[in-house]
PDB file of C-alpha atoms in Angstrom:
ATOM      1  CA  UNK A 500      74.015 146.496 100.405  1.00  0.00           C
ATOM      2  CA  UNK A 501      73.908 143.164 102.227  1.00  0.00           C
ATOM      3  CA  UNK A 502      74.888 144.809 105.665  1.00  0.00           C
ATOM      4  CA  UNK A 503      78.537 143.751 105.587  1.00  0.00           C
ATOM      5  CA  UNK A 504      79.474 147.031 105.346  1.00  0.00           C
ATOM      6  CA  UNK A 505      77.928 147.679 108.958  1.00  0.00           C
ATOM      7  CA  UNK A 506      79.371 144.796 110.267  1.00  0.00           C
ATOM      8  CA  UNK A 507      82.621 145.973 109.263  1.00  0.00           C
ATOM      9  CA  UNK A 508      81.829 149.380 110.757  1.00  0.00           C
ATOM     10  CA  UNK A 509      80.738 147.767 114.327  1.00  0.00           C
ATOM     11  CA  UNK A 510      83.902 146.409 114.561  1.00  0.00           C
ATOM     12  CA  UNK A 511      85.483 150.043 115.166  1.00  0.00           C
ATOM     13  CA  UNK A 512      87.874 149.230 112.104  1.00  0.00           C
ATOM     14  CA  UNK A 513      88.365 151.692 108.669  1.00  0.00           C
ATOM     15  CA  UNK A 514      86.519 151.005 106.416  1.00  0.00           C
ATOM     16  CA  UNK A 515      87.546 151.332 102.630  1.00  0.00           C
ATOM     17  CA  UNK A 516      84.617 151.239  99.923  1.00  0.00           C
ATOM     18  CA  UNK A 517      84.408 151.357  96.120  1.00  0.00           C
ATOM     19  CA  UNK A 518      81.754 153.773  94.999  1.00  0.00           C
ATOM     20  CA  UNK A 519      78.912 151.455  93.738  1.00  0.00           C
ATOM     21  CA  UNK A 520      75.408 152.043  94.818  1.00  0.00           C
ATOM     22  CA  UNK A 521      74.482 151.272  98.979  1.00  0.00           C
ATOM     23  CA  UNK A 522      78.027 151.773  99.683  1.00  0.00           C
ATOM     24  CA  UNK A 523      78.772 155.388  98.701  1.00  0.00           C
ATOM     25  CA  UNK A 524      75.327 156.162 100.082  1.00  0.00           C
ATOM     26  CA  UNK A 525      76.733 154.691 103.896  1.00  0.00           C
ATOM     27  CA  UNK A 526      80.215 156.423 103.962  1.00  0.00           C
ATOM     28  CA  UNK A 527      81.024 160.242 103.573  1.00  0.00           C
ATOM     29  CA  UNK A 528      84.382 159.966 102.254  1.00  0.00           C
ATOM     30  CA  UNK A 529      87.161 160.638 104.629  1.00  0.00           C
ATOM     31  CA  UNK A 530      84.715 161.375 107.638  1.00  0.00           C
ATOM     32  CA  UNK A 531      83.543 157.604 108.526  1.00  0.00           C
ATOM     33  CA  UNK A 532      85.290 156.091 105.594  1.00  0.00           C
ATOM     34  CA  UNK A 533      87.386 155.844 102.226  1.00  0.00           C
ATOM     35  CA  UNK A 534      85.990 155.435  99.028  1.00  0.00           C
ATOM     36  CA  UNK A 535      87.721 153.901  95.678  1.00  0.00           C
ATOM     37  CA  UNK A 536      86.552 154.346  92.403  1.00  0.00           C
ATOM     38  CA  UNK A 537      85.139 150.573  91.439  1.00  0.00           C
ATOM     39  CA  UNK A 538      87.345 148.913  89.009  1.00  0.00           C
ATOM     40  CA  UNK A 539      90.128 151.501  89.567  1.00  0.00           C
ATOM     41  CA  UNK A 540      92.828 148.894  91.517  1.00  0.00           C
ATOM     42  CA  UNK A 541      95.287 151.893  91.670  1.00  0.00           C
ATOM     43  CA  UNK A 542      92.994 153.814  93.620  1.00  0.00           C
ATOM     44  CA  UNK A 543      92.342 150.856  96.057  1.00  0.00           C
ATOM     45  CA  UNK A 544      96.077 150.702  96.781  1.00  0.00           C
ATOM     46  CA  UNK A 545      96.321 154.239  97.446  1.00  0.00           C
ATOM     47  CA  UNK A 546      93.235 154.324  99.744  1.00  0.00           C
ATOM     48  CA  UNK A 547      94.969 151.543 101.287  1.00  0.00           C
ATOM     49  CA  UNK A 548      98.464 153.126 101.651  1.00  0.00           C
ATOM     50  CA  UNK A 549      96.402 156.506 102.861  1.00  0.00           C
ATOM     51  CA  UNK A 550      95.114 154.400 105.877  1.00  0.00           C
ATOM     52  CA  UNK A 551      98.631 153.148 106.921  1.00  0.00           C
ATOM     53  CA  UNK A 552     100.299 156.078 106.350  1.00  0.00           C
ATOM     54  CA  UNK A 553      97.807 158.089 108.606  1.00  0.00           C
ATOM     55  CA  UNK A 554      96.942 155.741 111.173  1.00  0.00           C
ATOM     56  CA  UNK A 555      95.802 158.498 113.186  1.00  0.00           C
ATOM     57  CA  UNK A 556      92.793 159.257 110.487  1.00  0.00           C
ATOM     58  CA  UNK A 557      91.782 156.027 109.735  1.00  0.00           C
ATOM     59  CA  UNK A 558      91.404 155.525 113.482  1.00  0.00           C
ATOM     60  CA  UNK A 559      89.035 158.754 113.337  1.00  0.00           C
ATOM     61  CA  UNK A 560      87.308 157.605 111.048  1.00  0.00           C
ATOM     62  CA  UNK A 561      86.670 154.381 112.097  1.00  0.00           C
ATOM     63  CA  UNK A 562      85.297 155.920 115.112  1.00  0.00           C
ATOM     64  CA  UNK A 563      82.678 157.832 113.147  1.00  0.00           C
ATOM     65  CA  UNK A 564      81.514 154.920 111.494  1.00  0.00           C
ATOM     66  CA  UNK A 565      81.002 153.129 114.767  1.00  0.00           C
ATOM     67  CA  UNK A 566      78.948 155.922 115.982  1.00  0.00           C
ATOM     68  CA  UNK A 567      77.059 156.123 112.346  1.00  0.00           C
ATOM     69  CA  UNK A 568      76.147 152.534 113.090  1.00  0.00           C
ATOM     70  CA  UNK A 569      74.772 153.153 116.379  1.00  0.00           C
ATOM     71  CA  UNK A 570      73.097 156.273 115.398  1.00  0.00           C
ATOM     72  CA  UNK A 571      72.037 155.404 112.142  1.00  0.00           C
ATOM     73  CA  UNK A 572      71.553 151.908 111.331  1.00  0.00           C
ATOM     74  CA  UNK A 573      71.090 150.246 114.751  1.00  0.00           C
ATOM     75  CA  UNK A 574      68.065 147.902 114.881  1.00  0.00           C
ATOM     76  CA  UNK A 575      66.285 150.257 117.437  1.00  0.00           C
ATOM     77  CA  UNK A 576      66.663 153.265 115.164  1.00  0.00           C
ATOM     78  CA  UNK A 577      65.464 150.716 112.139  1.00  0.00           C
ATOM     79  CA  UNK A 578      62.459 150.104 114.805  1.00  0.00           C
ATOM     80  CA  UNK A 579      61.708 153.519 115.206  1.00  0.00           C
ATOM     81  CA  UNK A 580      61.479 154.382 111.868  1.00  0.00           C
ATOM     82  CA  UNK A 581      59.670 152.208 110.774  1.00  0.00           C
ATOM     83  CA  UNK A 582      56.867 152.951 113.215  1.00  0.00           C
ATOM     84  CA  UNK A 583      57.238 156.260 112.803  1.00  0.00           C
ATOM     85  CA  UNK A 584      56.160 155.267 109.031  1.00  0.00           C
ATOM     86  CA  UNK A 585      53.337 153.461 110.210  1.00  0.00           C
ATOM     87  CA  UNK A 586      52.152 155.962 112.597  1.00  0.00           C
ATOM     88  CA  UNK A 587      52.027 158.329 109.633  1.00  0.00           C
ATOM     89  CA  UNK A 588      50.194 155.840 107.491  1.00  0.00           C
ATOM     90  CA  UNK A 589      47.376 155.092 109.886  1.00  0.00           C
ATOM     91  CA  UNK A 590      46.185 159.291 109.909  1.00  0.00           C
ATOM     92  CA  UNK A 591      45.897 158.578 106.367  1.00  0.00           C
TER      93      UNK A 591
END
C-alpha cells in the first residue's frame, strides 16, 4: 500500500477499505475501520450508509486508527524496528 491509507487514518477520519492485499492487512474490520469486498459497489454503499447511520462508531473507529498509526506505523516505531532488525543481524 502506498501509505494513503495512513494518511487517511492521521487525519482522525473513518476509514472505509476494499479487501485487496496491504489494506485488509492495516484495518481490523469494524475496530479501526470498514472493509468492502473489492468490486462489490453494493457493499461500498452499505459500508458507507453504516458510517452515517452510526456516526457514533465510525467516530470510534476512527479513533483507533489514529492511535494504530501512532502506535503502529509512526516513523519512530518504523525506526525502531528496523534497528531492532539490525541489531539482530549483527550477533549473526
Amino acid at each position: 500500500q502506498s501509505a494513503v491509507l495512513l494518511m487517511a487514518m492521521s487525519y482522525k477520519k473513518p476509514v472505509i477499505v476494499s479487501d485487496i492485499p496491504g489494506m485488509k492487512e492495516i484495518i481490523d474490520h469494524g475496530r479501526n475501520g470498514t472493509i468492502f469486498k473489492s468490486g462489490d459497489s453494493n457493499a461500498l454503499s452499505n459500508a458507507i450508509k453504516s458510517n452515517i447511520s452510526n456516526p457514533e462508531k465510525a467516530e470510534k473507529m476512527a479513533a483507533e486508527a489514529y492511535t494504530d498509526v501512532i502506535d503502529k506505523y509512526s516513523w519512530k516505531e518504523a525506526g525502531r524496528m528496523t534497528l531492532s532488525i539490525y541489531t539482530e543481524l549483527a550477533k549473526k
